[in-house]
Amino acid sequence: MIMLILEGMPLLYLELAVGQLIRQGSIGAWKTISPYLGGVGIASVVVSFFLCIYYNVINAWAFWYLFHSFQEPLPWSNCPLNNNMSAYIEECEISSPTQYFWYRETINISPSIAHSGGIQWEQAVCLILSWLAVYVCILRGTESTGKVVYVTASLPYLVLLIYLVRGLTLHGAANGLAFMFTPKLDQLANPKTWINAATQIFFSLGLGFGSLIAFASYNEPNNNCERHAIIVSLINSGTSIFASIVTFSIYGFKATYNYENCISRDILLLTNTFDLEEGSITAENLGDMKNYLNATFHQEFSAIVPQIRNCSLEKELSTAVQGTGLAFIVYTEAIKNMEVSQLWSVIYFLMLLMLGLGSMLGNTAAILTPLTDSKFISKHLPKEAVSGLLCFTCCIIGLIFTLESGSYWFDIFNDYSVTLSLLLIVFAEIIGICYVYGLRRFEKDLAIMTGRKLSWYWKIMWGFASPLLIISLFIFYLTDYIMAGTLQYKAWDATLGQLVTKDYPTYALVVIGLLVVAPFCCITVVAIVNIVTSRIKRKENCNTIQT
């Protein structure tokens, strides 16, 4: 909420106002404001392009899971048998059916990023299908996109509402909600908390990508974009909290289910080992019985200690994951334990597809609007051809993520291609408006455009609070990575059935560096070129006058 007030709302209004005022895509808009800022628009397009390349892979995975959701039982409910049909596959037994289906059946992950492996053709087909869906939605430009958004924006709310009712009726949902709403004030001193909050706001509102400027350029000139910025940002954060309640109610069910299963396994182990009467050990007296049996039958108890698990509900709740782990492992594990699990699985992955498709429409608009604004491109190619070329290019490059090592490359793009770049872009936007174009001049333009005077809140946020906070986040971000030392990633170890930490190889670090530096280069190079050319022209003019 703090990041929403200090960053989200002001930056959302800024981008909407710029798009509505200039009535061009991100490149044209910032170039109009100042030739020195032309690189900001290019950087936004580059970041959106990076996002387009990897983000649609999530939709491909969602298609894969959706197609498998019609099976009875769900394919991630149980471990498959080995080739001899004599036992379960060892990798699945030492991990879990949901992890095995994700890491082996879905992405068929390699042991490290160095082992590229071949293209997984099932995933490649799903990726092509995802890009075909995006192309159909953007074929007619903003007209068709606007109609599709009605479905992609409204259907997830309906699904979330259904899941909320179902989630709150699940056993253990209260444990998840209590965990969610219990404050952990020590986390406020952790810079990562603020970086994550900023990342969430930037991603959910679409700040810095250029899509907001692109969409706002189609607004009527007298449109009240200030009101829209406030309403959209509040609805957006409200939706995030609403979705979190749904998530943690289901997560509480999963954690409670695992905890109770753990308790049951320990009770069964102790009952069989010491030949106790059934029902003599319960969840309530398990701790006391362990102490008693250890003191009375120490030798026998010591022999089974490695098999006794340290069951803890708090530990189960604390092992929260995010990203693909939450979407394709945690949720699927919870879904498989629900009644009529196929129905809940189909509904969930349909919602995931709608959310992913909606995000892709914004990402592609951020690229297509500046391209179609170009007179050269619009003169030689129709919109349909430009859209098709974009989708085809991103799809071909995106095949990298269907390799056996594709998941590792996905994590690289997800972790390093956007967050730092967005901080830099939005900082350049605020500095450009307030100190290059001029805040007073921008204020007058807004007053003429909307007929409303700019309030003190926007002036303070744009002029001081937001830039200072972005600089602080930028320092936090760099400090965090410098203190971390060598950049590392999580690799799947099939023999252990879990993720292990490994160092990135040199070529991966080079790619990370290029992803981070590319938007920065766009901003600085364009600014330097304009400074140099303006000085050359000034000298030429002076020489002409003297002559």
Coordinates of C-alpha atoms in Angstrom, one line a residue, residues 69-536:
S69 CA -6.9 -31.6 -16.7
F70 CA -9.6 -33.7 -18.4
Q71 CA -7.9 -37.0 -17.3
E72 CA -9.2 -39.2 -14.6
P73 CA -7.4 -39.2 -12.3
L74 CA -5.3 -36.1 -12.8
P75 CA -1.8 -37.1 -14.1
W76 CA -0.1 -35.3 -11.2
S77 CA -2.1 -37.1 -8.6
N78 CA 0.0 -40.3 -8.4
C79 CA 3.5 -41.4 -9.3
P80 CA 3.8 -43.3 -12.6
L81 CA 5.2 -46.9 -12.6
N82 CA 8.6 -47.7 -13.9
N83 CA 9.3 -49.6 -17.2
N84 CA 9.1 -52.9 -15.4
M85 CA 5.7 -52.0 -13.9
S86 CA 7.1 -53.2 -10.6
A87 CA 7.5 -50.0 -8.6
Y88 CA 7.0 -46.2 -8.9
I89 CA 9.6 -44.1 -10.7
E90 CA 12.3 -43.3 -8.1
E91 CA 12.5 -39.6 -9.0
C92 CA 8.8 -39.2 -8.3
E93 CA 8.9 -41.2 -5.1
I94 CA 11.7 -39.0 -3.5
S95 CA 10.0 -35.7 -4.6
S96 CA 6.2 -35.7 -5.2
P97 CA 3.8 -36.5 -8.0
T98 CA 3.2 -32.7 -8.6
Q99 CA 6.9 -31.9 -8.7
Y100 CA 7.6 -34.9 -11.0
F101 CA 4.8 -33.9 -13.4
W102 CA 6.2 -30.4 -13.6
Y103 CA 9.9 -31.0 -13.7
R104 CA 9.9 -34.2 -15.8
E105 CA 6.6 -34.6 -17.7
T106 CA 6.1 -30.9 -18.5
I107 CA 9.5 -29.1 -18.9
N108 CA 11.7 -32.3 -18.8
I109 CA 14.3 -30.2 -17.0
S110 CA 18.0 -30.8 -17.5
P111 CA 20.4 -31.1 -14.5
S112 CA 21.9 -27.7 -15.2
I113 CA 21.8 -24.8 -17.6
A114 CA 25.0 -26.2 -19.3
H115 CA 23.0 -29.2 -20.6
S116 CA 20.7 -27.6 -23.2
G117 CA 19.1 -30.8 -24.4
G118 CA 16.6 -30.8 -27.3
I119 CA 13.4 -28.9 -28.0
Q120 CA 10.4 -30.5 -26.2
W121 CA 8.0 -30.6 -29.1
E122 CA 4.8 -30.9 -27.0
Q123 CA 5.8 -27.6 -25.3
A124 CA 6.8 -26.1 -28.7
V125 CA 3.3 -26.9 -30.0
C126 CA 1.7 -25.3 -27.0
L127 CA 3.9 -22.2 -27.4
I128 CA 2.8 -21.9 -31.1
L129 CA -0.8 -22.3 -30.0
S130 CA -0.3 -19.5 -27.4
W131 CA 1.1 -17.1 -30.0
L132 CA -1.7 -17.9 -32.5
A133 CA -4.2 -17.0 -29.7
V134 CA -2.3 -13.7 -29.1
Y135 CA -2.2 -13.0 -32.9
V136 CA -6.0 -13.5 -33.3
C137 CA -6.6 -11.1 -30.4
I138 CA -4.4 -8.3 -31.8
L139 CA -5.1 -8.8 -35.5
R140 CA -7.4 -5.8 -35.8
G141 CA -5.5 -3.6 -33.5
T142 CA -7.0 -1.8 -30.4
E143 CA -10.6 -2.5 -31.7
S144 CA -10.2 -6.3 -31.4
T145 CA -8.0 -6.0 -28.3
G146 CA -10.6 -3.9 -26.4
K147 CA -13.3 -6.6 -27.0
V148 CA -11.0 -9.4 -25.9
V149 CA -10.0 -7.5 -22.7
Y150 CA -13.7 -7.6 -21.6
V151 CA -13.3 -11.4 -21.4
T152 CA -9.7 -11.7 -20.2
A153 CA -10.4 -9.1 -17.4
S154 CA -13.8 -10.2 -16.2
L155 CA -13.5 -14.0 -16.3
P156 CA -10.6 -14.2 -13.8
Y157 CA -12.8 -12.3 -11.3
L158 CA -15.6 -14.8 -11.7
V159 CA -13.1 -17.7 -11.3
L160 CA -11.5 -16.1 -8.2
L161 CA -15.0 -15.6 -6.7
I162 CA -15.8 -19.3 -7.2
Y163 CA -12.4 -20.3 -5.8
L164 CA -12.9 -17.9 -2.8
V165 CA -16.1 -19.7 -1.9
R166 CA -14.5 -23.1 -2.4
G167 CA -11.2 -22.1 -0.7
L168 CA -12.9 -20.7 2.5
T169 CA -14.9 -24.0 2.9
L170 CA -11.7 -26.1 2.7
H171 CA -10.3 -27.7 5.9
G172 CA -7.3 -25.6 7.1
A173 CA -8.2 -22.4 5.1
A174 CA -8.2 -20.4 8.4
N175 CA -4.6 -21.4 9.0
G176 CA -3.6 -20.0 5.7
L177 CA -5.5 -16.7 6.2
A178 CA -4.1 -16.3 9.7
F179 CA -0.6 -16.8 8.3
M180 CA -1.3 -14.2 5.6
F181 CA -2.7 -11.5 7.9
T182 CA -0.2 -12.0 10.8
P183 CA 2.2 -9.0 10.5
K184 CA 5.9 -9.7 10.3
L185 CA 7.2 -6.3 11.1
D186 CA 10.9 -7.4 10.9
Q187 CA 10.4 -7.8 7.2
L188 CA 10.0 -4.0 6.8
A189 CA 13.7 -3.7 7.5
N190 CA 14.5 -6.0 4.7
P191 CA 15.3 -4.2 1.4
K192 CA 14.0 -7.2 -0.6
T193 CA 10.5 -6.6 0.8
W194 CA 10.4 -3.1 -0.7
I195 CA 12.0 -4.3 -4.0
N196 CA 9.3 -7.0 -4.2
A197 CA 6.6 -4.5 -3.4
A198 CA 7.8 -2.2 -6.1
T199 CA 8.1 -5.0 -8.6
Q200 CA 4.5 -6.1 -7.8
I201 CA 3.2 -2.6 -8.3
F202 CA 5.2 -2.1 -11.6
F203 CA 4.1 -5.4 -13.0
S204 CA 0.5 -5.3 -12.0
L205 CA -0.1 -1.7 -13.1
G206 CA 2.2 -2.1 -16.2
L207 CA 4.4 0.8 -15.4
G208 CA 7.4 1.5 -17.5
F209 CA 6.5 -0.9 -20.3
G210 CA 5.0 1.7 -22.5
S211 CA 1.6 -0.1 -22.8
L212 CA -0.2 2.5 -20.6
I213 CA 1.1 5.4 -22.8
A214 CA 0.1 3.4 -25.9
F215 CA -3.5 2.7 -24.7
A216 CA -3.9 6.3 -23.3
S217 CA -3.0 7.7 -26.7
Y218 CA -6.4 6.5 -27.9
N219 CA -8.3 8.4 -25.2
E220 CA -10.3 11.5 -25.8
P221 CA -8.3 14.7 -25.1
N222 CA -10.6 15.8 -22.3
N223 CA -10.7 12.4 -20.7
N224 CA -10.3 12.5 -16.9
C225 CA -7.2 10.4 -16.7
E226 CA -6.6 11.5 -13.1
R227 CA -9.8 9.8 -11.9
H228 CA -8.9 6.7 -14.0
A229 CA -5.5 6.5 -12.5
I230 CA -6.9 6.5 -8.9
I231 CA -9.7 4.1 -9.6
V232 CA -7.6 1.6 -11.6
S233 CA -4.7 1.6 -9.1
L234 CA -7.1 1.0 -6.2
I235 CA -9.0 -1.7 -8.0
N236 CA -5.7 -3.3 -9.0
S237 CA -4.3 -3.5 -5.5
G238 CA -7.7 -4.5 -4.1
T239 CA -7.7 -7.4 -6.7
S240 CA -4.2 -8.4 -5.5
I241 CA -5.3 -8.6 -1.9
F242 CA -8.5 -10.5 -3.0
A243 CA -6.4 -12.9 -5.0
S244 CA -4.1 -13.3 -2.0
I245 CA -7.0 -14.3 0.2
V246 CA -8.0 -17.0 -2.3
T247 CA -4.4 -18.2 -2.6
F248 CA -3.7 -18.4 1.1
S249 CA -7.0 -20.1 1.9
I250 CA -6.0 -22.9 -0.6
Y251 CA -2.4 -22.7 0.6
G252 CA -3.7 -23.2 4.1
F253 CA -5.6 -26.3 3.0
K254 CA -2.5 -27.7 1.3
A255 CA -0.3 -27.0 4.4
T256 CA -2.8 -28.5 6.8
Y257 CA -3.3 -31.5 4.6
N258 CA 0.5 -32.2 4.5
Y259 CA 0.9 -31.5 8.2
E260 CA -1.9 -33.9 9.2
N261 CA -0.5 -36.6 6.8
C262 CA 2.9 -36.1 8.4
I263 CA 1.3 -36.6 11.9
S264 CA -0.5 -39.7 10.7
R265 CA 2.7 -41.3 9.3
D266 CA 4.5 -40.7 12.6
I267 CA 1.5 -42.1 14.6
L268 CA 1.4 -45.2 12.4
L269 CA 5.2 -45.7 12.6
L270 CA 5.2 -45.5 16.4
T271 CA 2.1 -47.7 16.8
N272 CA 3.5 -50.5 14.6
T273 CA 7.0 -50.3 16.0
F274 CA 6.0 -50.5 19.6
D275 CA 2.9 -52.7 19.0
L276 CA 0.6 -50.1 20.7
E277 CA -3.1 -50.2 20.9
E278 CA -4.7 -48.3 18.0
G279 CA -5.9 -44.9 19.0
S280 CA -3.5 -44.7 22.0
I281 CA -1.4 -42.1 20.2
T282 CA -3.2 -39.0 18.9
A283 CA -2.1 -35.7 17.4
E284 CA -2.5 -34.0 20.8
N285 CA -0.4 -36.4 22.8
L286 CA 2.2 -37.3 20.0
G287 CA 4.9 -35.1 21.6
D288 CA 4.5 -36.6 25.0
M289 CA 4.4 -40.1 23.6
K290 CA 7.6 -39.6 21.7
N291 CA 9.3 -38.5 25.0
Y292 CA 7.9 -41.4 26.9
L293 CA 8.9 -44.0 24.3
N294 CA 12.3 -42.5 24.0
A295 CA 12.9 -42.7 27.7
T296 CA 11.4 -46.2 28.1
F297 CA 12.6 -47.9 24.9
H298 CA 15.6 -45.8 24.0
Q299 CA 17.4 -48.3 21.8
E300 CA 14.3 -49.2 19.7
F301 CA 13.3 -45.5 19.5
S302 CA 16.8 -44.5 18.4
A303 CA 16.6 -47.0 15.5
I304 CA 13.5 -45.3 14.0
V305 CA 14.5 -41.7 14.7
P306 CA 15.6 -41.1 11.0
Q307 CA 12.1 -42.1 9.9
I308 CA 10.3 -39.8 12.3
R309 CA 9.5 -36.4 10.7
N310 CA 9.5 -33.1 12.4
C311 CA 5.9 -32.2 11.6
S312 CA 5.2 -28.5 11.9
L313 CA 2.2 -26.5 10.5
E314 CA 4.2 -23.3 10.7
K315 CA 7.0 -24.9 8.7
E316 CA 4.5 -26.0 6.0
L317 CA 3.0 -22.5 5.8
S318 CA 6.5 -20.8 5.7
T319 CA 7.6 -22.8 2.7
A320 CA 5.8 -20.4 0.4
V321 CA 6.8 -20.2 -3.2
Q322 CA 6.1 -17.8 -6.0
G323 CA 6.0 -17.7 -9.8
T324 CA 5.9 -21.0 -11.6
G325 CA 6.3 -22.9 -8.4
L326 CA 3.1 -21.4 -7.0
A327 CA 1.1 -21.7 -10.2
F328 CA 2.1 -25.2 -11.3
I329 CA 3.2 -27.1 -8.2
V330 CA 1.5 -25.7 -5.1
Y331 CA -1.9 -25.1 -6.7
T332 CA -1.9 -28.4 -8.5
E333 CA -1.0 -30.2 -5.3
A334 CA -4.0 -28.5 -3.6
I335 CA -6.3 -29.1 -6.5
K336 CA -5.6 -32.9 -6.7
N337 CA -6.9 -33.3 -3.1
M338 CA -10.2 -31.5 -3.8
E339 CA -13.4 -33.3 -4.7
V340 CA -14.2 -33.2 -8.4
S341 CA -10.5 -32.2 -9.0
Q342 CA -10.8 -32.2 -12.8
L343 CA -13.4 -29.4 -12.7
W344 CA -11.3 -27.2 -10.4
S345 CA -8.2 -27.8 -12.5
V346 CA -10.0 -26.8 -15.7
I347 CA -11.4 -23.7 -14.1
Y348 CA -8.0 -22.7 -12.6
F349 CA -6.0 -23.1 -15.8
L350 CA -8.6 -21.3 -17.9
M351 CA -8.3 -18.4 -15.5
L352 CA -4.5 -18.6 -15.8
L353 CA -4.8 -18.5 -19.5
M354 CA -7.1 -15.4 -19.4
L355 CA -4.7 -13.6 -17.1
G356 CA -1.7 -14.5 -19.3
L357 CA -3.5 -13.5 -22.5
G358 CA -4.6 -10.2 -21.0
S359 CA -1.0 -9.4 -20.0
M360 CA 0.3 -10.3 -23.5
L361 CA -2.2 -7.9 -25.1
G362 CA -0.7 -5.1 -23.1
N363 CA 2.8 -6.2 -23.8
T364 CA 2.3 -6.4 -27.6
A365 CA 0.4 -3.1 -27.7
A366 CA 3.5 -1.4 -26.1
I367 CA 5.5 -2.6 -29.1
L368 CA 3.0 -2.4 -31.9
T369 CA 1.8 1.2 -31.2
P370 CA 5.2 2.8 -31.7
L371 CA 5.9 0.6 -34.7
T372 CA 2.6 1.5 -36.4
D373 CA 3.2 5.2 -35.5
S374 CA 6.2 5.1 -37.8
K375 CA 5.3 6.4 -41.2
F376 CA 7.9 4.2 -42.9
I377 CA 6.5 1.0 -41.4
S378 CA 2.9 1.9 -41.8
K379 CA 3.5 2.9 -45.4
H380 CA 5.0 -0.4 -46.4
L381 CA 3.3 -2.9 -44.1
P382 CA -0.4 -3.2 -42.9
K383 CA -1.1 -3.6 -39.2
E384 CA -1.9 -7.3 -39.6
A385 CA 1.5 -7.9 -41.2
V386 CA 3.4 -6.0 -38.4
S387 CA 1.4 -7.9 -35.7
G388 CA 2.2 -11.2 -37.5
L389 CA 5.9 -10.5 -37.8
L390 CA 6.1 -9.6 -34.1
C391 CA 4.3 -12.8 -33.0
F392 CA 6.4 -14.9 -35.4
T393 CA 9.7 -13.4 -34.2
C394 CA 8.8 -13.8 -30.5
C395 CA 7.6 -17.3 -31.0
I396 CA 10.8 -18.4 -32.8
I397 CA 13.1 -16.8 -30.1
G398 CA 10.7 -18.3 -27.4
L399 CA 11.6 -21.8 -28.6
I400 CA 14.7 -21.4 -26.4
F401 CA 12.4 -21.9 -23.4
T402 CA 11.1 -25.2 -24.7
L403 CA 14.6 -26.7 -24.5
E404 CA 15.4 -29.0 -21.5
S405 CA 17.3 -26.1 -20.1
G406 CA 14.6 -23.7 -21.0
S407 CA 13.3 -23.3 -17.5
Y408 CA 16.7 -21.9 -16.4
W409 CA 16.7 -19.4 -19.3
F410 CA 13.1 -18.4 -18.3
D411 CA 14.3 -17.6 -14.8
I412 CA 17.1 -15.5 -16.2
F413 CA 14.7 -13.4 -18.3
N414 CA 12.2 -13.2 -15.5
D415 CA 14.7 -12.2 -12.8
Y416 CA 17.0 -9.8 -14.8
S417 CA 15.4 -8.5 -17.9
V418 CA 12.7 -6.3 -16.3
T419 CA 12.9 -5.2 -12.7
L420 CA 16.1 -3.1 -12.8
S421 CA 15.2 -1.8 -16.2
L422 CA 11.7 -0.7 -15.1
L423 CA 13.3 1.3 -12.2
L424 CA 15.6 3.0 -14.6
I425 CA 12.8 3.8 -17.1
V426 CA 10.3 5.2 -14.6
F427 CA 13.1 7.3 -13.0
A428 CA 13.9 8.7 -16.4
E429 CA 10.2 9.4 -17.1
I430 CA 9.8 11.4 -13.8
I431 CA 13.1 13.3 -14.3
G432 CA 12.1 14.0 -17.9
I433 CA 8.7 15.4 -17.1
C434 CA 9.7 17.3 -13.9
Y435 CA 13.2 18.6 -14.8
V436 CA 13.6 18.4 -18.5
Y437 CA 10.2 19.3 -19.9
G438 CA 9.3 21.2 -16.7
L439 CA 6.7 20.4 -14.1
R440 CA 5.0 23.8 -14.4
R441 CA 4.8 23.5 -18.1
F442 CA 3.3 20.0 -17.8
E443 CA 0.9 21.3 -15.2
K444 CA -0.3 23.9 -17.6
D445 CA -0.7 21.4 -20.4
L446 CA -2.8 19.1 -18.2
A447 CA -5.0 22.1 -17.1
I448 CA -5.6 22.9 -20.8
M449 CA -6.3 19.3 -21.7
T450 CA -8.5 18.2 -18.9
G451 CA -9.7 21.6 -17.5
R452 CA -8.6 20.6 -14.0
K453 CA -5.8 22.0 -11.8
L454 CA -3.0 19.7 -10.7
S455 CA -3.2 18.9 -6.9
W456 CA -0.3 19.3 -4.5
Y457 CA -0.2 15.5 -4.0
W458 CA 0.9 14.8 -7.6
K459 CA 3.4 17.7 -7.5
I460 CA 5.1 16.4 -4.4
M461 CA 5.1 12.8 -5.6
W462 CA 6.5 13.6 -9.0
G463 CA 8.9 16.2 -7.9
F464 CA 10.5 14.7 -4.8
A465 CA 9.0 11.5 -3.2
S466 CA 8.9 9.1 -6.1
P467 CA 12.3 9.9 -7.6
L468 CA 14.0 9.6 -4.1
L469 CA 12.2 6.3 -3.5
I470 CA 13.3 4.9 -6.9
I471 CA 16.9 5.9 -6.2
S472 CA 16.7 4.1 -2.8
L473 CA 15.2 1.0 -4.5
F474 CA 17.9 1.1 -7.1
I475 CA 20.6 1.2 -4.4
F476 CA 18.9 -1.6 -2.5
Y477 CA 18.7 -3.7 -5.6
L478 CA 22.4 -3.3 -6.5
T479 CA 23.5 -3.7 -2.9
D480 CA 21.6 -6.9 -2.7
Y481 CA 23.3 -8.4 -5.7
I482 CA 26.7 -7.2 -4.7
M483 CA 26.4 -8.7 -1.3
A484 CA 25.1 -11.9 -2.8
G485 CA 28.4 -12.4 -4.6
T486 CA 28.4 -14.8 -7.6
L487 CA 24.9 -15.0 -9.2
Q488 CA 23.4 -18.4 -8.7
Y489 CA 20.3 -20.3 -9.8
K490 CA 18.3 -23.3 -8.6
A491 CA 18.8 -26.5 -10.6
W492 CA 16.7 -29.7 -10.3
D493 CA 18.6 -32.7 -9.0
A494 CA 16.7 -35.8 -10.1
T495 CA 18.7 -38.1 -7.8
L496 CA 17.7 -36.0 -4.7
G497 CA 14.3 -35.0 -5.9
Q498 CA 14.8 -31.4 -5.0
L499 CA 16.4 -28.1 -6.2
V500 CA 20.1 -27.4 -5.5
T501 CA 22.0 -24.2 -5.9
K502 CA 24.5 -23.7 -8.7
D503 CA 26.7 -20.9 -10.0
Y504 CA 25.8 -19.4 -13.4
P505 CA 28.3 -20.2 -16.1
T506 CA 30.2 -17.3 -17.8
Y507 CA 28.0 -17.2 -20.9
A508 CA 24.8 -17.0 -18.8
L509 CA 26.3 -14.1 -16.9
V510 CA 27.1 -12.3 -20.2
V511 CA 23.4 -12.8 -21.2
I512 CA 22.3 -11.4 -17.9
G513 CA 24.6 -8.4 -18.4
L514 CA 23.2 -7.7 -21.8
L515 CA 19.6 -7.9 -20.6
V516 CA 20.3 -5.4 -17.8
V517 CA 22.4 -3.1 -19.9
A518 CA 20.3 -3.0 -23.1
P519 CA 17.6 -0.5 -21.8
F520 CA 20.3 1.6 -20.1
C521 CA 22.2 1.9 -23.4
C522 CA 19.0 2.9 -25.2
I523 CA 18.5 5.9 -22.9
T524 CA 22.1 7.0 -22.7
V525 CA 23.1 6.5 -26.3
V526 CA 20.1 8.4 -27.7
A527 CA 20.7 11.2 -25.2
I528 CA 24.4 11.4 -26.1
V529 CA 23.7 11.4 -29.8
N530 CA 21.2 14.2 -29.5
I531 CA 23.6 16.2 -27.4
V532 CA 26.5 15.8 -29.9
T533 CA 24.3 16.5 -32.9
S534 CA 22.8 19.6 -31.3
R535 CA 26.3 20.9 -30.4
I536 CA 27.5 20.3 -34.0

